[in-house]
mmCIF file of the C-alpha atoms, coordinates in Angstrom:
data_MODEL
# 
_entry.id   MODEL 
# 
loop_
_atom_site.group_PDB 
_atom_site.id 
_atom_site.type_symbol 
_atom_site.label_atom_id 
_atom_site.label_alt_id 
_atom_site.label_comp_id 
_atom_site.label_asym_id 
_atom_site.label_entity_id 
_atom_site.label_seq_id 
_atom_site.pdbx_PDB_ins_code 
_atom_site.Cartn_x 
_atom_site.Cartn_y 
_atom_site.Cartn_z 
_atom_site.occupancy 
_atom_site.B_iso_or_equiv 
_atom_site.pdbx_formal_charge 
_atom_site.auth_seq_id 
_atom_site.auth_comp_id 
_atom_site.auth_asym_id 
_atom_site.auth_atom_id 
_atom_site.pdbx_PDB_model_num 
ATOM 1  C CA . MET A 1 1  ? -13.579 7.967   -4.284  1.00 0.00 ? 1  MET A CA 1 
ATOM 2  C CA . GLU A 1 2  ? -16.384 7.706   -1.699  1.00 0.00 ? 2  GLU A CA 1 
ATOM 3  C CA . ARG A 1 3  ? -18.257 5.108   -3.715  1.00 0.00 ? 3  ARG A CA 1 
ATOM 4  C CA . THR A 1 4  ? -15.238 2.830   -4.101  1.00 0.00 ? 4  THR A CA 1 
ATOM 5  C CA . ALA A 1 5  ? -14.296 3.372   -0.436  1.00 0.00 ? 5  ALA A CA 1 
ATOM 6  C CA . GLU A 1 6  ? -17.745 2.101   0.548   1.00 0.00 ? 6  GLU A CA 1 
ATOM 7  C CA . ARG A 1 7  ? -16.838 -1.098  -1.282  1.00 0.00 ? 7  ARG A CA 1 
ATOM 8  C CA . GLY A 1 8  ? -13.565 -1.403  0.603   1.00 0.00 ? 8  GLY A CA 1 
ATOM 9  C CA . LYS A 1 9  ? -11.283 -0.310  -2.236  1.00 0.00 ? 9  LYS A CA 1 
ATOM 10 C CA . TRP A 1 10 ? -9.250  2.873   -2.432  1.00 0.00 ? 10 TRP A CA 1 
ATOM 11 C CA . VAL A 1 11 ? -8.463  3.950   -5.989  1.00 0.00 ? 11 VAL A CA 1 
ATOM 12 C CA . GLY A 1 12 ? -5.500  6.195   -6.759  1.00 0.00 ? 12 GLY A CA 1 
ATOM 13 C CA . LEU A 1 13 ? -4.538  6.618   -3.095  1.00 0.00 ? 13 LEU A CA 1 
ATOM 14 C CA . ILE A 1 14 ? -0.968  5.376   -3.490  1.00 0.00 ? 14 ILE A CA 1 
ATOM 15 C CA . LYS A 1 15 ? 1.224   6.931   -6.157  1.00 0.00 ? 15 LYS A CA 1 
ATOM 16 C CA . LEU A 1 16 ? 3.080   4.328   -8.190  1.00 0.00 ? 16 LEU A CA 1 
ATOM 17 C CA . GLY A 1 17 ? 6.389   6.153   -7.653  1.00 0.00 ? 17 GLY A CA 1 
ATOM 18 C CA . ASP A 1 18 ? 5.967   5.997   -3.857  1.00 0.00 ? 18 ASP A CA 1 
ATOM 19 C CA . ILE A 1 19 ? 5.670   2.218   -3.694  1.00 0.00 ? 19 ILE A CA 1 
ATOM 20 C CA . PRO A 1 20 ? 9.445   1.566   -3.339  1.00 0.00 ? 20 PRO A CA 1 
ATOM 21 C CA . ALA A 1 21 ? 9.626   3.828   -0.254  1.00 0.00 ? 21 ALA A CA 1 
ATOM 22 C CA . PHE A 1 22 ? 6.445   2.243   1.156   1.00 0.00 ? 22 PHE A CA 1 
ATOM 23 C CA . ALA A 1 23 ? 7.880   -1.238  0.545   1.00 0.00 ? 23 ALA A CA 1 
ATOM 24 C CA . ALA A 1 24 ? 11.164  -0.310  2.248   1.00 0.00 ? 24 ALA A CA 1 
ATOM 25 C CA . TRP A 1 25 ? 9.259   1.023   5.268   1.00 0.00 ? 25 TRP A CA 1 
ATOM 26 C CA . LEU A 1 26 ? 7.104   -2.116  5.573   1.00 0.00 ? 26 LEU A CA 1 
ATOM 27 C CA . THR A 1 27 ? 10.020  -4.523  5.176   1.00 0.00 ? 27 THR A CA 1 
ATOM 28 C CA . ASP A 1 28 ? 12.369  -2.857  7.666   1.00 0.00 ? 28 ASP A CA 1 
ATOM 29 C CA . ASP A 1 29 ? 13.426  -4.640  10.875  1.00 0.00 ? 29 ASP A CA 1 
ATOM 30 C CA . PHE A 1 30 ? 10.687  -2.976  12.916  1.00 0.00 ? 30 PHE A CA 1 
ATOM 31 C CA . HIS A 1 31 ? 7.681   -3.740  10.685  1.00 0.00 ? 31 HIS A CA 1 
ATOM 32 C CA . GLU A 1 32 ? 8.943   -7.145  9.450   1.00 0.00 ? 32 GLU A CA 1 
ATOM 33 C CA . TRP A 1 33 ? 6.705   -7.561  6.389   1.00 0.00 ? 33 TRP A CA 1 
ATOM 34 C CA . MET A 1 34 ? 8.216   -9.857  3.744   1.00 0.00 ? 34 MET A CA 1 
ATOM 35 C CA . GLU A 1 35 ? 7.961   -8.486  0.224   1.00 0.00 ? 35 GLU A CA 1 
ATOM 36 C CA . GLN A 1 36 ? 6.847   -11.022 -2.375  1.00 0.00 ? 36 GLN A CA 1 
ATOM 37 C CA . SER A 1 37 ? 6.964   -10.972 -6.144  1.00 0.00 ? 37 SER A CA 1 
ATOM 38 C CA . PRO A 1 38 ? 3.811   -9.286  -7.398  1.00 0.00 ? 38 PRO A CA 1 
ATOM 39 C CA . ASP A 1 39 ? 1.516   -11.228 -9.705  1.00 0.00 ? 39 ASP A CA 1 
ATOM 40 C CA . GLU A 1 40 ? 0.187   -9.835  -12.958 1.00 0.00 ? 40 GLU A CA 1 
ATOM 41 C CA . GLY A 1 41 ? -1.828  -6.696  -12.321 1.00 0.00 ? 41 GLY A CA 1 
ATOM 42 C CA . GLU A 1 42 ? -0.143  -6.040  -8.972  1.00 0.00 ? 42 GLU A CA 1 
ATOM 43 C CA . ALA A 1 43 ? 2.317   -3.282  -8.103  1.00 0.00 ? 43 ALA A CA 1 
ATOM 44 C CA . PHE A 1 44 ? 3.198   -4.580  -4.630  1.00 0.00 ? 44 PHE A CA 1 
ATOM 45 C CA . ARG A 1 45 ? 2.637   -7.687  -2.513  1.00 0.00 ? 45 ARG A CA 1 
ATOM 46 C CA . ALA A 1 46 ? 3.797   -8.431  1.041   1.00 0.00 ? 46 ALA A CA 1 
ATOM 47 C CA . TYR A 1 47 ? 3.214   -11.103 3.677   1.00 0.00 ? 47 TYR A CA 1 
ATOM 48 C CA . LYS A 1 48 ? 3.293   -11.158 7.490   1.00 0.00 ? 48 LYS A CA 1 
ATOM 49 C CA . HIS A 1 49 ? 1.833   -13.594 10.042  1.00 0.00 ? 49 HIS A CA 1 
ATOM 50 C CA . GLY A 1 50 ? -0.537  -15.284 7.599   1.00 0.00 ? 50 GLY A CA 1 
ATOM 51 C CA . MET A 1 51 ? -1.776  -12.073 5.994   1.00 0.00 ? 51 MET A CA 1 
ATOM 52 C CA . THR A 1 52 ? -0.993  -10.965 2.448   1.00 0.00 ? 52 THR A CA 1 
ATOM 53 C CA . ILE A 1 53 ? -1.476  -7.355  1.381   1.00 0.00 ? 53 ILE A CA 1 
ATOM 54 C CA . VAL A 1 54 ? -1.592  -6.217  -2.233  1.00 0.00 ? 54 VAL A CA 1 
ATOM 55 C CA . VAL A 1 55 ? -1.549  -2.971  -4.188  1.00 0.00 ? 55 VAL A CA 1 
ATOM 56 C CA . TRP A 1 56 ? -3.039  -3.552  -7.624  1.00 0.00 ? 56 TRP A CA 1 
ATOM 57 C CA . TYR A 1 57 ? -2.271  -1.500  -10.717 1.00 0.00 ? 57 TYR A CA 1 
ATOM 58 C CA . ASP A 1 58 ? -4.680  -1.338  -13.668 1.00 0.00 ? 58 ASP A CA 1 
ATOM 59 C CA . GLU A 1 59 ? -2.368  0.584   -16.051 1.00 0.00 ? 59 GLU A CA 1 
ATOM 60 C CA . ARG A 1 60 ? -3.921  3.898   -14.932 1.00 0.00 ? 60 ARG A CA 1 
ATOM 61 C CA . ARG A 1 61 ? -4.012  3.944   -11.131 1.00 0.00 ? 61 ARG A CA 1 
ATOM 62 C CA . THR A 1 62 ? -3.336  1.945   -8.009  1.00 0.00 ? 62 THR A CA 1 
ATOM 63 C CA . ILE A 1 63 ? -6.051  0.150   -6.066  1.00 0.00 ? 63 ILE A CA 1 
ATOM 64 C CA . CYS A 1 64 ? -5.798  -1.093  -2.499  1.00 0.00 ? 64 CYS A CA 1 
ATOM 65 C CA . GLY A 1 65 ? -7.953  -2.452  0.293   1.00 0.00 ? 65 GLY A CA 1 
ATOM 66 C CA . ARG A 1 66 ? -8.575  -1.216  3.827   1.00 0.00 ? 66 ARG A CA 1 
ATOM 67 C CA . HIS A 1 67 ? -5.504  -2.814  5.421   1.00 0.00 ? 67 HIS A CA 1 
ATOM 68 C CA . VAL A 1 68 ? -3.151  -1.251  2.899   1.00 0.00 ? 68 VAL A CA 1 
ATOM 69 C CA . MET A 1 69 ? -4.955  2.091   3.184   1.00 0.00 ? 69 MET A CA 1 
ATOM 70 C CA . ALA A 1 70 ? -4.389  2.105   6.952   1.00 0.00 ? 70 ALA A CA 1 
ATOM 71 C CA . LEU A 1 71 ? -0.718  1.137   6.542   1.00 0.00 ? 71 LEU A CA 1 
ATOM 72 C CA . TRP A 1 72 ? -0.288  3.787   3.832   1.00 0.00 ? 72 TRP A CA 1 
ATOM 73 C CA . HIS A 1 73 ? -1.600  6.580   6.055   1.00 0.00 ? 73 HIS A CA 1 
ATOM 74 C CA . THR A 1 74 ? 0.622   5.412   8.912   1.00 0.00 ? 74 THR A CA 1 
ATOM 75 C CA . PHE A 1 75 ? 3.579   5.395   6.523   1.00 0.00 ? 75 PHE A CA 1 
ATOM 76 C CA . LEU A 1 76 ? 2.793   8.983   5.518   1.00 0.00 ? 76 LEU A CA 1 
ATOM 77 C CA . CYS A 1 77 ? 2.800   10.041  9.185   1.00 0.00 ? 77 CYS A CA 1 
ATOM 78 C CA . PHE A 1 78 ? 6.288   8.677   9.726   1.00 0.00 ? 78 PHE A CA 1 
ATOM 79 C CA . ARG A 1 79 ? 7.802   9.328   6.296   1.00 0.00 ? 79 ARG A CA 1 
ATOM 80 C CA . GLU A 1 80 ? 11.188  10.984  6.590   1.00 0.00 ? 80 GLU A CA 1 
ATOM 81 C CA . ASP A 1 81 ? 11.217  13.065  3.414   1.00 0.00 ? 81 ASP A CA 1 
ATOM 82 C CA . ASP A 1 82 ? 9.386   16.274  2.553   1.00 0.00 ? 82 ASP A CA 1 
ATOM 83 C CA . ASN A 1 83 ? 6.803   14.705  0.254   1.00 0.00 ? 83 ASN A CA 1 
ATOM 84 C CA . ASN A 1 84 ? 4.116   14.276  2.924   1.00 0.00 ? 84 ASN A CA 1 
ATOM 85 C CA . GLU A 1 85 ? 0.832   15.315  1.361   1.00 0.00 ? 85 GLU A CA 1 
# 
């Protein structure tokens, strides 16, 4: 994980089953991200103020960049269910 993090990619950070809750959190009235249709090889794509964020999926694990990693950890802090890990 450290080696890929040095390159700006986080591998396996986001569980595929948690993406719907993450997407709902980002697209609520407070955060205002607009979910877009993911392209091939993507599990999630969203847009806000000229910035597009993507979570890729390579059939084994998710991959994301620094912006998504920061949003993911913020999401975990404010998540309302008991699955905070």
